[in-house]
XYZ file of C-alpha atoms in Angstrom:
305
model
C 123.959 166.753 -72.943
C 120.611 168.885 -72.125
C 121.149 172.547 -72.243
C 118.656 174.493 -69.719
C 116.755 177.012 -71.695
C 116.521 179.308 -68.548
C 120.149 179.590 -67.827
C 122.443 177.978 -70.242
C 123.552 175.480 -68.001
C 124.816 171.996 -70.062
C 123.226 169.372 -67.614
C 123.218 165.305 -68.586
C 120.785 163.718 -70.530
C 119.318 161.781 -67.914
C 118.206 164.769 -65.559
C 114.778 165.979 -65.848
C 115.535 169.288 -63.668
C 118.327 172.032 -64.696
C 121.599 171.868 -61.997
C 122.268 175.166 -62.360
C 118.863 176.666 -61.769
C 116.317 174.207 -60.842
C 114.157 174.798 -63.776
C 112.698 171.923 -65.190
C 114.118 170.735 -68.732
C 112.051 169.715 -71.540
C 111.468 166.198 -72.338
C 114.116 164.728 -74.779
C 112.694 164.231 -78.561
C 112.630 161.118 -80.152
C 114.529 160.650 -83.175
C 112.958 157.023 -83.994
C 110.621 157.553 -86.901
C 107.066 156.797 -86.109
C 105.944 154.083 -89.232
C 103.498 155.856 -91.515
C 100.703 153.645 -91.944
C 99.714 153.546 -95.956
C 96.898 155.527 -97.251
C 94.167 152.826 -98.210
C 93.919 153.080 -101.809
C 90.518 153.791 -103.144
C 88.813 152.384 -105.775
C 87.009 155.283 -108.193
C 84.582 153.973 -110.530
C 83.663 155.580 -113.572
C 80.678 158.102 -113.412
C 77.274 156.722 -115.679
C 77.420 158.720 -118.780
C 74.861 161.093 -119.053
C 72.135 160.822 -122.122
C 72.788 163.532 -124.619
C 70.763 166.345 -124.529
C 67.434 166.640 -127.206
C 67.986 169.155 -129.985
C 65.652 172.135 -129.986
C 62.790 171.092 -131.919
C 63.293 172.863 -135.370
C 61.514 176.598 -136.024
C 58.485 176.525 -137.811
C 58.277 178.357 -141.210
C 56.754 181.713 -142.136
C 53.726 181.183 -144.685
C 54.587 182.679 -148.347
C 50.755 183.409 -148.956
C 50.592 185.430 -145.575
C 53.598 187.526 -146.911
C 52.791 187.889 -150.555
C 49.209 188.867 -149.433
C 50.416 191.613 -146.646
C 52.569 192.940 -149.481
C 49.727 193.056 -152.323
C 47.222 194.457 -149.995
C 49.888 197.844 -149.282
C 50.519 198.304 -153.106
C 46.548 198.382 -153.344
C 46.779 201.606 -151.152
C 47.813 204.016 -153.817
C 46.497 201.649 -156.771
C 42.992 200.469 -155.071
C 40.976 198.331 -157.429
C 41.998 195.156 -158.906
C 45.433 194.673 -156.480
C 42.686 194.887 -152.888
C 41.101 191.776 -154.387
C 44.740 190.035 -154.931
C 45.760 191.078 -151.851
C 42.380 189.691 -150.030
C 42.690 186.559 -151.679
C 46.434 185.914 -150.707
C 45.764 186.370 -147.582
C 42.791 184.575 -146.855
C 44.940 181.268 -148.621
C 47.636 182.424 -146.054
C 46.158 182.400 -143.141
C 44.184 179.133 -143.936
C 47.577 177.523 -144.707
C 49.169 178.310 -141.809
C 46.611 177.552 -139.131
C 46.154 174.230 -141.312
C 50.453 173.370 -141.093
C 51.285 175.665 -137.907
C 53.194 178.064 -140.349
C 53.987 181.565 -138.887
C 52.667 184.605 -140.851
C 49.279 184.733 -139.641
C 49.768 187.885 -138.611
C 50.828 189.229 -142.139
C 47.516 187.376 -143.000
C 45.085 189.271 -140.971
C 46.364 192.651 -141.430
C 46.448 192.322 -145.276
C 42.586 191.174 -144.890
C 41.982 194.275 -143.266
C 43.820 196.556 -145.339
C 41.820 195.059 -148.613
C 38.612 195.049 -147.539
C 39.354 198.874 -146.500
C 41.060 199.503 -149.576
C 37.918 197.568 -151.565
C 35.260 200.076 -149.697
C 37.322 203.239 -150.745
C 37.472 201.992 -154.438
C 33.825 201.504 -154.129
C 33.232 204.725 -152.787
C 35.987 206.415 -155.440
C 33.456 204.875 -158.171
C 30.229 206.197 -156.593
C 31.318 209.379 -155.926
C 32.838 209.413 -159.394
C 29.507 208.295 -161.182
C 27.362 211.222 -159.652
C 30.111 213.390 -160.298
C 29.910 212.876 -164.367
C 26.709 213.040 -164.037
C 26.824 215.949 -162.869
C 29.198 217.693 -165.329
C 27.492 216.091 -168.430
C 24.342 217.484 -167.194
C 26.128 221.276 -167.092
C 28.822 220.906 -169.879
C 27.430 217.561 -171.797
C 25.508 219.575 -174.329
C 28.492 221.917 -175.004
C 31.460 219.388 -175.325
C 29.267 217.393 -177.798
C 28.186 220.576 -179.389
C 32.460 220.997 -179.922
C 32.913 217.678 -181.362
C 30.250 218.254 -183.322
C 31.714 221.627 -184.666
C 35.046 220.499 -185.094
C 33.778 217.044 -187.414
C 31.624 219.696 -189.150
C 34.548 221.892 -190.079
C 36.843 219.242 -190.631
C 35.682 218.013 -193.940
C 35.024 221.845 -195.304
C 37.540 223.260 -197.825
C 37.036 226.629 -195.962
C 39.689 228.666 -198.127
C 38.037 227.224 -201.410
C 34.589 228.464 -199.707
C 35.685 231.644 -199.161
C 37.700 232.138 -202.617
C 34.237 231.255 -204.330
C 32.141 233.700 -202.825
C 31.281 237.808 -202.987
C 30.855 238.995 -199.484
C 29.055 241.445 -198.097
C 29.351 243.653 -194.879
C 26.313 243.399 -193.148
C 24.461 246.996 -191.650
C 27.193 248.681 -193.556
C 26.796 247.301 -197.050
C 30.832 247.088 -197.807
C 31.061 244.863 -201.052
C 34.453 242.617 -200.876
C 34.978 240.816 -204.165
C 37.351 238.105 -204.005
C 39.049 237.609 -208.118
C 41.587 235.423 -210.248
C 44.833 235.750 -209.579
C 44.777 236.419 -205.306
C 43.644 240.057 -206.094
C 40.406 241.531 -204.559
C 38.149 244.560 -204.542
C 36.616 245.779 -201.593
C 33.858 248.413 -202.607
C 32.794 250.782 -200.503
C 29.029 250.056 -201.525
C 27.251 246.879 -202.403
C 25.945 247.549 -205.802
C 28.368 250.614 -206.683
C 31.200 249.073 -208.130
C 32.551 252.028 -209.880
C 33.208 255.149 -207.425
C 35.087 254.429 -204.659
C 36.896 250.769 -204.038
C 40.190 249.501 -202.814
C 42.296 246.770 -204.512
C 45.290 244.895 -204.318
C 46.662 241.224 -203.651
C 45.014 239.171 -200.940
C 46.133 235.544 -198.825
C 43.919 233.070 -196.849
C 45.113 230.974 -193.693
C 42.991 228.369 -192.302
C 43.375 226.727 -189.125
C 46.527 225.513 -187.689
C 48.099 227.660 -190.499
C 46.154 231.038 -189.749
C 47.069 230.629 -185.839
C 51.134 230.224 -186.564
C 50.862 233.000 -188.825
C 48.666 235.464 -186.599
C 51.067 234.819 -183.369
C 54.584 234.089 -186.124
C 53.950 236.554 -189.087
C 52.378 239.189 -187.541
C 53.516 239.428 -184.253
C 53.613 243.197 -184.214
C 49.998 243.059 -183.225
C 50.925 241.371 -180.103
C 48.226 238.504 -180.430
C 49.913 235.352 -179.491
C 48.871 231.641 -179.689
C 47.080 231.178 -176.036
C 45.448 234.127 -176.643
C 44.045 232.719 -180.178
C 43.434 229.395 -178.025
C 41.368 231.309 -175.500
C 39.290 233.123 -178.053
C 38.684 230.053 -179.482
C 37.341 228.152 -175.954
C 35.265 231.182 -175.642
C 31.914 230.193 -177.769
C 31.338 226.602 -178.513
C 30.574 227.570 -182.202
C 34.530 228.561 -182.794
C 37.456 225.792 -183.273
C 40.823 225.695 -184.400
C 39.087 224.211 -187.830
C 36.789 226.995 -188.842
C 39.530 229.949 -187.818
C 40.724 231.704 -190.404
C 42.870 235.539 -191.390
C 42.259 237.324 -194.183
C 45.337 239.340 -195.288
C 44.110 242.231 -197.868
C 47.166 244.063 -199.199
C 45.658 247.529 -200.355
C 47.968 248.923 -203.204
C 45.187 251.591 -203.875
C 42.378 253.294 -203.243
C 40.136 254.283 -205.901
C 37.867 257.363 -205.267
C 36.012 258.438 -208.343
C 38.749 257.099 -210.753
C 41.495 258.807 -208.657
C 44.464 256.799 -206.303
C 44.409 258.192 -202.796
C 47.105 255.743 -201.269
C 50.384 256.913 -201.122
C 51.558 253.300 -199.905
C 50.399 249.801 -199.777
C 48.721 249.471 -196.784
C 47.983 245.689 -195.130
C 44.564 244.783 -193.570
C 44.399 241.652 -191.843
C 41.203 240.107 -190.518
C 40.868 237.370 -188.093
C 37.818 235.197 -186.824
C 35.799 232.569 -187.654
C 33.915 231.101 -190.916
C 30.526 229.872 -188.998
C 28.035 227.502 -190.889
C 24.528 227.469 -189.257
C 22.402 225.095 -191.399
C 22.203 226.570 -194.930
C 23.494 230.132 -193.695
C 27.300 230.963 -193.248
C 29.402 233.698 -192.429
C 32.538 235.736 -191.732
C 32.616 236.325 -187.928
C 35.856 238.939 -188.034
C 37.916 241.402 -186.310
C 39.836 244.036 -188.320
C 43.456 244.250 -186.377
C 44.256 247.601 -187.527
C 40.818 249.227 -186.391
C 40.427 246.700 -183.884
C 36.429 246.357 -184.847
C 33.768 243.493 -185.440
C 32.723 242.926 -189.059
C 30.477 240.404 -189.845
C 30.291 239.022 -194.027
C 27.630 237.219 -195.282
C 27.801 235.374 -198.348
C 26.189 237.746 -201.572
C 23.270 235.514 -201.756
C 22.158 235.612 -198.087
C 22.110 239.607 -197.912
C 19.044 241.244 -197.817
C 19.900 244.969 -198.038
């Protein structure tokens, strides 16, 4: 039966038009399966194998000489001198090796060459300026330096303490007379040649060189003279040096005037200064620390009254 899709009337299978409404009936669908032709088989041929990609060429190495020359040239900047020459040689050798063997590092070598040359020129400039400066320095201070060295060597071989003890000393201009006696005792007369009327007497101590400096700055600290001040004093005159620096301490036990002791208690009088030698003449260039006055003693045989 063929059912009309328009009115729903059932028609015979052979009818082409609907009996109920006259509508055209659809063609009957054949139930016989149409044979399907088999799909043709396609023969797949294997694609030809591709050749392996070539490996990248090995990276060229960096020249060790180039690096070494650059490093040494950098080090030579603060040191100047010999390192700059070594850096220049290494850099030149490294550049040659890099060009010959196609190595890396040419930039380091070129930088090393430039730095080494500049550093070498700086070294030459420093040497020239130093030489000129030293010439001027010695022209101005050379004589003083030589004199100071000679002064030190002159007094190093002297037993200054013994020389002072073995001499009688006369104060220039005033004519006072200092006599060192045995047993570390002294007499200090008011007038040279008058050894009876007025004089001080007591014991004495003599310090020379480093011992004198330490004694003054430490044992006589109440006078306020420091080691630095003594060194400044010694540097102020080319004839002064540590080797001829002396400290003479007179411990006055009595002051005799016309045979009578006028001193109630012992009085210490320290003198500091230098023992000086000029050819055949010598002297004690001293300062009385109690009175802050300058005095100059000469040996008795050099005194001309």
